[in-house]
Amino acid sequence: MSLPGNGIYVVRGEMATLMTAMRRGTRWNATAYVDDEKDSLLKLFIDLKQELNRIEDLRLIEPQVFLAPFLEVIRTADTTGPLTSLALASVNKFLSYGLIDPTSPNLADIVERIADAVTHARFMGTDQSSDSVTFMRVIEVLHTLIRSPEGAAVSNESMCEVMLSCFKICFEPRLSELLRRSAEQSLKDMVLLFFMRLPQFAEERSDTVLQKRFTIGDAASGAAQEKHKRKAVAPAPASAPPRKSSTEEPPQTPQSANLAVPGHLKAPILATTPASPAGNILDMQGKITQTPTTTAGSGAEETTTAASEAPAIQVEAADSEPLEGGEGVEGGSTLTEANSSEYINSVGVRFTQQSAEPDAASLSPYGLPFIQELFRFLIILCNPLDKQNSDSMMHTGLSLLTVAFEVAADNIGKYEGLLELVKDDLCRNLISLLSSERLSIFAADLQLCFLLFESLRGHLKFQLEGYLKKLSEIIASDNPKTPYEMRELALDNLLQLWRIPGFVTELYINYDCDLYCTDMFESLTNLLSKYTLSATNAVYSTHIISMDTLISVIDSIERNCAAAKSSSNNKESLPEAAPASRGSRHSRHNSGLEGIVIDSGNGVGSAPEDRVENIASFINSSSQRLRLQSGSDRVGITTEQLASVKQKKRLLSQGTERFNQRPDKGIQYLQEHGILNAELDPMQVALFLRENPGLDKKMIGEYISKKKNVDSKILINFVDSFDFTGLRVDQALRLYLETFRLPGEAPLIFLVLEHFSDHWHTQNQEPFANVDAAFRLAYAIIMLNMDQHNSNAKRLNIPMTLEDFTKNLRGLNGGEDFDQEMLAQVFNAIKNEEIVMPAEQTGLVRENYLWKVLLRRGGTHDGHFHYVHDASYDVEIFNIVWGASLSALSFMFDKSTETGYQKTLAGFSKSAAISAHYNLHTDFDALVLTLCKFTTLLSSVEQHEPAPANNEIQQAVNFGLNGKAQAAMRTVFLLVHDYGDCLRESWKHILDLYLQLFRLKLLPKSLIEVEDFCEANGKALLILEKPREKQESGLFSSLYSLISSEGQREPTYEEQDFIKHGRKCIKECQLDQMLQESKFVQLESLQELLKCVLSLLKAPQGHKSIGLPYAEDQTVFWMEFLVKIVVHNRDRMIPLWPAVRDQMYLLLMGSASCGYDYLLNRCIVAVLKLAIYLMRNEELCPIVLQSLKMLLMLKPALLLRISKQISIGIYELLKTSAQNIHSEQDWQIIFNLLECVGAGAVPPSYDDAQLPLPLNGGAKSDGALSGEEEGSTPPERGYTSDSELNKTSAGPAASSPSAENWILVNNKDSELTTASRPQSPPSSSSPPVSTLVFSCQLLDHAPFALFKCWDSLAFIVRSVAHITPYNFEACVRCIRIFVEACRDGGIRQRRKLEAAAKQKSSKKRKPGLASSASSSNLTLLTGDPADNLAQGNAAEQEDLAQRYEQLSIQLLDLMYTLYTRTAQIFRWWAEEGCTVPQSAALWSPGWCPLLQGIARLAMDRRREVRTHAISCLQQRALLVHDLQTLSGTEWCSCFHQVLFPLLNELLPESSAAGQLDASLLEESRIRTATIMSKVFLQHLTTLIELGNAFNELWLDILDYIERFMKVGSDTLSEQMQEILKNMLLVMHSVRVFHNQDGSLQQALWELTWRRIGEFLPNLKEELFRDEDLIWPAISLDSTQIRYAKSLAAGDYTLTLPLYGRGPKPSPRGTSKSETLIEPVKQRKKTWARIRSKLLKGLGKKN
């Protein structure tokens, strides 16, 4: 935007306004005519007006043309304040409107003129308000000038004048507050601009530039020009090279000799009435406030130079203003009067006149010299030791420095000159200001320190250490002078520092892991923790800040952990992004101080590096010391190396303590622990003495001056470690004596000074005649120091003068004198600054010494600072801060209000995240324990001691009321859900919470509701119903009931509401989710969890009746808890299962033996539930299945009580996991369980060494069978088939394995007695047991369990894949036991029948029918309640009988199914390459026992079952095609083991025969005999091959026919005769009675008829009366062919009329004998037809 006329109208308007004001002034009033032409000021404006009238564009004239009149008005002292104010406003407008072209070639001259005029503004004071406005205008113009684009052209000197003017106004206390604050704000804006431009300035190191600036300053100060324009000269700042801290003398008051600092004399009270204008000239270069005329004394005039005119500035010695004349400008400002060339004010500042036209060459824009000088001046303003600095000045200095660091902190470190000021003066002033009692200065100081150390701490390692130490002292101070606000500010500052990324880690690396630095981080951490824990009465903000500071470390580490988890891409990009950002923000990224390595060198003092390299050897041979080097050589230090350094630091600290007591012991200790070489190395020890700042200086002096150490060259090496090159002898001696204290004995002093003199003389190229001269001078210096500064010496003698000193040394330089100038310098140095021994230093002297040492250390390798950019050391940091943080968090959580604990909970959560990330299990466990305590639910009593219900209600209510406890509970389970992998020992505390919530009934339903396959809905609640005690009547009983009922009371409505709040909290915790998530936790954590749960599962120690306290419901809860965990983790339970199994076994045995029924029932369900889920894993299946043997170790009576649960569980198990059961041993367990649980069989004996012994000694004996009851060890398959009992090739009967494997007991069922089992022929002297009776011991069984186990058995058999050759025999045995169990309607039904038979029978019982002794073996421990129910409910009894009958028939079908599949099963497995018996060998293990089972049911009392069994034998079982492969021996075995025992049961001698109905018995005998005849004739050809065995078999058959004919009715007798006739005719037809040649086999023929003749003597005559006529003509071959053809066609009409046309099996349920017995007459006709056919056939053939 351009102005009209480019601003010419603006200039005209301002000029008109100013001229109008001038004419109205007192000088130009209307009373007297004044010629405008004669007035110089108006003449300037008139000329300018004419000039402007000639042009239309302001750019046609130079800016200085239209500025000159305005600047002259500002500069002259003849104008009033308002007029000067108008002129200043005009200039401000010109600058603001941009009327000065920044591209003008004369820009530098223009801005110089403006700056000079404004900074030298003079006017006549009127009143305070008007003068303040004028000064405000001055500030505005300077502010606008500096911040405008033209301001960049202002020179260094003018800029110093500008700043000086602002400082004068700012620091003048008599000016208004508004004006001073405006000046201060302008200063801040200017400082902001200067330091924002700092990166644009280059650091010029050439001497020519500095010399030129000196020249300009000197010329200006010496020139005398008689112009009104005056200018203050600012000599070049920082003209001297940077001082060496090691050699400079510490200033008592750190200020430059070139700087005029304002005095602090009390200013007089301002005059309220304006004095005459002539006497109150206000000058920006002199007095800027009015003083009363009465106070102006002659003394003031005398201080001015004698001149013809009055001085232009009034300076009074009594009230010299602050910052007057030259404040802020090095060398002061020159102020000229009208006729004076030089002026010195009362403060001593010299003012000289200067040329009006500055040299154009000197007008270079301001740059780094001005910035450096301003920075130095601001630092001096902050010096608390300078008495001239007021509080307001220090506060302003701090504020301006704060602005500088806010905008340029990172750039300040790039300039060596500025950095040197920061390292020395600034840091010392700031640390000193921490002792200020002014809160505002203290706060500003802390803010500046934060900015300083945040950006430049890489250069300020030891300064930062000192600052943090001072801060710690303030925080921990109990001094009443340290107010609470200061501690709060200090803590907040520390918090801000700790929030700097990487700051905490840098503290640890640079201080805690530095051998000679304090453990800064650890000590601060402990301080913060202690301070937090000091909030005993109330929690203040300081306690919260200290806790926040600790948490800030946790926050930082947690963020690093989260970033590490985020993605691998982020991990890769972080190291790459860091260098990119290094140049943009933090100067530390460009400082070259980024690396940390293990280096072998260390600088001490000013020693050169080639000497310092030996220092490293005192830390082991590898010399591992922390070294900070440039980034190019960066090598990361490992955690192990840090740990090693920390260990060495501890040893070094202990060695230092020992050295300070006894130096030799300290050195010896360090040698023993490897810090120093075992063989004493003099240089190593010397460098150790030089380097270790913790050593006592006195002890060092004593140690190095000992004769043995001198002889071992320790003293020589100690002296040689100093670098005295270029140092004067007194300076070198001062440096030398700072490291130790001189010994008190003169010879020892001589000794150490001799070595010093020799070393110094050599390093400085022997400046004296000889070494003795150096020694004498050094000793003289020691004496001079004592003479000048020792108080005792001063009292006795007058201190020597320079002449005395030089006189004493006359001729001692090899006969010559020393250089007198050098001696004078030495004398003055010693006189002005004492050489103070370290041990004797106090106060400021000691502080100066320590600061000098600090700066010196900072210049060595020890001063290198390591920045940390990553999370490499977070674990070490967390390990240090963790304990303190946990204590602080716990304390603050406990003390915080209901709404103030969220921050602490966040701290807990973040700490947990860190612990989990770094697998710090111990820390994580401690944190969880702490939080669990805050839930108020951790148990304080033994968990198995139930608490009163009343107390439980109160606890639940308290939890619902306590919001803090609920928050802790939520946090605990949030941690469990998120970091379950990290839980170890703390699992027990988590489980304790579960237990207490269970006790208080606060658990969600999902945790107290468990799966239960025995329930209809599949769920069961874990609620133990406590039995109610019988109530007694009576007054006392009622009173007792009332009192005791309080413990059983229900909660009130209000309490219920609070309990609901607690339940809501628990629901939010998602406790059940923990169980589900357990499958995702690491195996170690899962192992700990299981270990804790198992430790809570305590088996009962004594019987329930004893009354020992035992929380049965809690044990059940933990057991179900365990089951859920195992189920969720079933895929990885193989290594964990043994512990679970053992504990479940102990619980099972303990509950069984101690009478805890609820626990027993739940335990059984739990074991089976585990098996159901785990056995789905094929690898885990056999392991778990073997564990189920524990069920078989229970007593039979207990098995009976829990048979329902087991039977259902086994069924569910088989449905899901049967396909995973493979081995014979595994199937054996399944079938044993089915037998024992379903059929009531006595469990087999197991001696499993894997299972633990119960804690109570009686558990095993109670829970398992005793040794006397058990039989011998069973074979591997578990039993021996009954088919092996009577093999023809078997040995003696004593070897029968049946007696070895199964206990034969006398059952109440008389059919099981051994005396009632006669077999024909008898095989031993003792009456054998029928082979149809399966040898086993059966006790009571539960009908439900029997039916459910039958379902399991049927499931196994009917699935082809489940029956294998390896489990076939066990399956058959199980079926046989089931047959025995359900025979005759079950054991209970048999008992009833026997009881009824006893009542009816008046006869004497036959021996063996029943044994009274057997009843004792069947006595149950606990009767089955089903008996009583059955007796009282006839309908249920009838239904039960029908189910038993149905089960028996189903067993028949099952046996037949297995019977028909036997050969196929074995054939399939043989095809798979398995070693199994062939079909020919299947009789004994397969077919025979199944036929025996079927035959056993053919002996049943129930008609339906008996008929079905006989029909199965007659029509299906014996006709199976696979049986055709059997040999004659096996068929003979079939008669002996199946058919003959069945026939025996139908003889009168059998007890079963006497209990059957007559018609049923008759029918059974006929059908059984028919089966015998049928099998015999069908396999007659095979049987004939047996020879003598066939004859015996034939005689046995005849024996049974005879018996049946004699015991039954006529019908039975006739039927037996027909069966016999049929058998004889067929045997005769197939030539059984003939030899191969056709002749009659006399032996068999005669034997047959001899035996038949005993009961049917006429039968031979009836059948074979024509034997001599017929049979010789019949060839054997034709008969055999005809017989074979008839058999192949299935037609037996020709040869076997009884089979072709004989009786058919009766329908099911039919018992009429007419359908089975053919009339005798009809059969006779049949036989006649056969005979005639045979005769006709023979005749044709012949």
PDB file of N, CA, C and O in Angstrom, residues 387-413:
ATOM      1  N   LYS A 387      26.415  -5.183  45.055  1.00  0.00           N
ATOM      2  CA  LYS A 387      25.509  -4.418  45.918  1.00  0.00           C
ATOM      3  C   LYS A 387      24.752  -3.353  45.154  1.00  0.00           C
ATOM      4  O   LYS A 387      23.750  -2.833  45.644  1.00  0.00           O
ATOM      5  N   GLN A 388      25.237  -2.935  43.985  1.00  0.00           N
ATOM      6  CA  GLN A 388      24.568  -1.899  43.217  1.00  0.00           C
ATOM      7  C   GLN A 388      23.346  -2.411  42.479  1.00  0.00           C
ATOM      8  O   GLN A 388      22.571  -1.638  41.943  1.00  0.00           O
ATOM      9  N   ASN A 389      23.179  -3.713  42.413  1.00  0.00           N
ATOM     10  CA  ASN A 389      22.015  -4.299  41.729  1.00  0.00           C
ATOM     11  C   ASN A 389      20.856  -4.406  42.702  1.00  0.00           C
ATOM     12  O   ASN A 389      20.929  -5.139  43.685  1.00  0.00           O
ATOM     13  N   SER A 390      19.821  -3.661  42.403  1.00  0.00           N
ATOM     14  CA  SER A 390      18.621  -3.745  43.235  1.00  0.00           C
ATOM     15  C   SER A 390      17.807  -4.963  42.818  1.00  0.00           C
ATOM     16  O   SER A 390      18.062  -5.608  41.790  1.00  0.00           O
ATOM     17  N   ASP A 391      16.789  -5.252  43.610  1.00  0.00           N
ATOM     18  CA  ASP A 391      15.935  -6.410  43.289  1.00  0.00           C
ATOM     19  C   ASP A 391      15.223  -6.208  41.965  1.00  0.00           C
ATOM     20  O   ASP A 391      15.084  -7.150  41.165  1.00  0.00           O
ATOM     21  N   SER A 392      14.764  -4.989  41.741  1.00  0.00           N
ATOM     22  CA  SER A 392      14.049  -4.744  40.483  1.00  0.00           C
ATOM     23  C   SER A 392      14.986  -4.875  39.296  1.00  0.00           C
ATOM     24  O   SER A 392      14.599  -5.389  38.232  1.00  0.00           O
ATOM     25  N   MET A 393      16.210  -4.427  39.449  1.00  0.00           N
ATOM     26  CA  MET A 393      17.174  -4.572  38.363  1.00  0.00           C
ATOM     27  C   MET A 393      17.476  -6.042  38.093  1.00  0.00           C
ATOM     28  O   MET A 393      17.538  -6.483  36.941  1.00  0.00           O
ATOM     29  N   MET A 394      17.667  -6.798  39.142  1.00  0.00           N
ATOM     30  CA  MET A 394      17.913  -8.235  38.944  1.00  0.00           C
ATOM     31  C   MET A 394      16.716  -8.918  38.311  1.00  0.00           C
ATOM     32  O   MET A 394      16.861  -9.796  37.446  1.00  0.00           O
ATOM     33  N   HIS A 395      15.535  -8.517  38.743  1.00  0.00           N
ATOM     34  CA  HIS A 395      14.335  -9.125  38.168  1.00  0.00           C
ATOM     35  C   HIS A 395      14.215  -8.791  36.696  1.00  0.00           C
ATOM     36  O   HIS A 395      13.871  -9.641  35.863  1.00  0.00           O
ATOM     37  N   THR A 396      14.529  -7.506  36.354  1.00  0.00           N
ATOM     38  CA  THR A 396      14.485  -7.132  34.939  1.00  0.00           C
ATOM     39  C   THR A 396      15.526  -7.898  34.139  1.00  0.00           C
ATOM     40  O   THR A 396      15.259  -8.376  33.025  1.00  0.00           O
ATOM     41  N   GLY A 397      16.728  -7.991  34.699  1.00  0.00           N
ATOM     42  CA  GLY A 397      17.763  -8.747  34.005  1.00  0.00           C
ATOM     43  C   GLY A 397      17.351 -10.194  33.773  1.00  0.00           C
ATOM     44  O   GLY A 397      17.558 -10.749  32.691  1.00  0.00           O
ATOM     45  N   LEU A 398      16.760 -10.824  34.776  1.00  0.00           N
ATOM     46  CA  LEU A 398      16.290 -12.203  34.611  1.00  0.00           C
ATOM     47  C   LEU A 398      15.196 -12.297  33.561  1.00  0.00           C
ATOM     48  O   LEU A 398      15.168 -13.238  32.752  1.00  0.00           O
ATOM     49  N   SER A 399      14.286 -11.318  33.555  1.00  0.00           N
ATOM     50  CA  SER A 399      13.199 -11.338  32.578  1.00  0.00           C
ATOM     51  C   SER A 399      13.728 -11.225  31.164  1.00  0.00           C
ATOM     52  O   SER A 399      13.273 -11.929  30.248  1.00  0.00           O
ATOM     53  N   LEU A 400      14.695 -10.305  30.968  1.00  0.00           N
ATOM     54  CA  LEU A 400      15.240 -10.126  29.626  1.00  0.00           C
ATOM     55  C   LEU A 400      16.062 -11.340  29.199  1.00  0.00           C
ATOM     56  O   LEU A 400      16.011 -11.754  28.033  1.00  0.00           O
ATOM     57  N   LEU A 401      16.803 -11.911  30.117  1.00  0.00           N
ATOM     58  CA  LEU A 401      17.526 -13.141  29.776  1.00  0.00           C
ATOM     59  C   LEU A 401      16.578 -14.278  29.468  1.00  0.00           C
ATOM     60  O   LEU A 401      16.851 -15.121  28.598  1.00  0.00           O
ATOM     61  N   THR A 402      15.452 -14.309  30.181  1.00  0.00           N
ATOM     62  CA  THR A 402      14.451 -15.343  29.894  1.00  0.00           C
ATOM     63  C   THR A 402      13.930 -15.208  28.481  1.00  0.00           C
ATOM     64  O   THR A 402      13.785 -16.194  27.742  1.00  0.00           O
ATOM     65  N   VAL A 403      13.664 -13.951  28.053  1.00  0.00           N
ATOM     66  CA  VAL A 403      13.224 -13.736  26.675  1.00  0.00           C
ATOM     67  C   VAL A 403      14.296 -14.214  25.701  1.00  0.00           C
ATOM     68  O   VAL A 403      14.009 -14.880  24.696  1.00  0.00           O
ATOM     69  N   ALA A 404      15.552 -13.870  26.011  1.00  0.00           N
ATOM     70  CA  ALA A 404      16.636 -14.278  25.122  1.00  0.00           C
ATOM     71  C   ALA A 404      16.708 -15.796  24.995  1.00  0.00           C
ATOM     72  O   ALA A 404      16.855 -16.328  23.886  1.00  0.00           O
ATOM     73  N   PHE A 405      16.594 -16.488  26.099  1.00  0.00           N
ATOM     74  CA  PHE A 405      16.694 -17.953  26.044  1.00  0.00           C
ATOM     75  C   PHE A 405      15.435 -18.593  25.475  1.00  0.00           C
ATOM     76  O   PHE A 405      15.493 -19.686  24.924  1.00  0.00           O
ATOM     77  N   GLU A 406      14.326 -17.928  25.618  1.00  0.00           N
ATOM     78  CA  GLU A 406      13.098 -18.487  25.043  1.00  0.00           C
ATOM     79  C   GLU A 406      13.156 -18.540  23.525  1.00  0.00           C
ATOM     80  O   GLU A 406      12.582 -19.436  22.909  1.00  0.00           O
ATOM     81  N   VAL A 407      13.859 -17.586  22.926  1.00  0.00           N
ATOM     82  CA  VAL A 407      13.881 -17.541  21.463  1.00  0.00           C
ATOM     83  C   VAL A 407      15.206 -18.015  20.884  1.00  0.00           C
ATOM     84  O   VAL A 407      15.272 -18.374  19.700  1.00  0.00           O
ATOM     85  N   ALA A 408      16.281 -18.007  21.673  1.00  0.00           N
ATOM     86  CA  ALA A 408      17.593 -18.300  21.076  1.00  0.00           C
ATOM     87  C   ALA A 408      18.431 -19.232  21.934  1.00  0.00           C
ATOM     88  O   ALA A 408      19.662 -19.236  21.823  1.00  0.00           O
ATOM     89  N   ALA A 409      17.804 -20.024  22.789  1.00  0.00           N
ATOM     90  CA  ALA A 409      18.591 -20.886  23.680  1.00  0.00           C
ATOM     91  C   ALA A 409      19.476 -21.837  22.902  1.00  0.00           C
ATOM     92  O   ALA A 409      20.645 -22.050  23.245  1.00  0.00           O
ATOM     93  N   ASP A 410      18.947 -22.367  21.818  1.00  0.00           N
ATOM     94  CA  ASP A 410      19.745 -23.333  21.055  1.00  0.00           C
ATOM     95  C   ASP A 410      20.849 -22.663  20.260  1.00  0.00           C
ATOM     96  O   ASP A 410      21.868 -23.288  19.960  1.00  0.00           O
ATOM     97  N   ASN A 411      20.658 -21.390  19.897  1.00  0.00           N
ATOM     98  CA  ASN A 411      21.668 -20.707  19.088  1.00  0.00           C
ATOM     99  C   ASN A 411      22.769 -20.095  19.931  1.00  0.00           C
ATOM    100  O   ASN A 411      23.881 -19.871  19.424  1.00  0.00           O
ATOM    101  N   ILE A 412      22.487 -19.812  21.185  1.00  0.00           N
ATOM    102  CA  ILE A 412      23.513 -19.218  22.042  1.00  0.00           C
ATOM    103  C   ILE A 412      24.714 -20.151  22.163  1.00  0.00           C
ATOM    104  O   ILE A 412      25.868 -19.714  22.194  1.00  0.00           O
ATOM    105  N   GLY A 413      24.444 -21.441  22.213  1.00  0.00           N
ATOM    106  CA  GLY A 413      25.531 -22.390  22.357  1.00  0.00           C
ATOM    107  C   GLY A 413      26.443 -22.473  21.159  1.00  0.00           C
ATOM    108  O   GLY A 413      27.510 -23.091  21.227  1.00  0.00           O
TER     109      GLY A 413
END
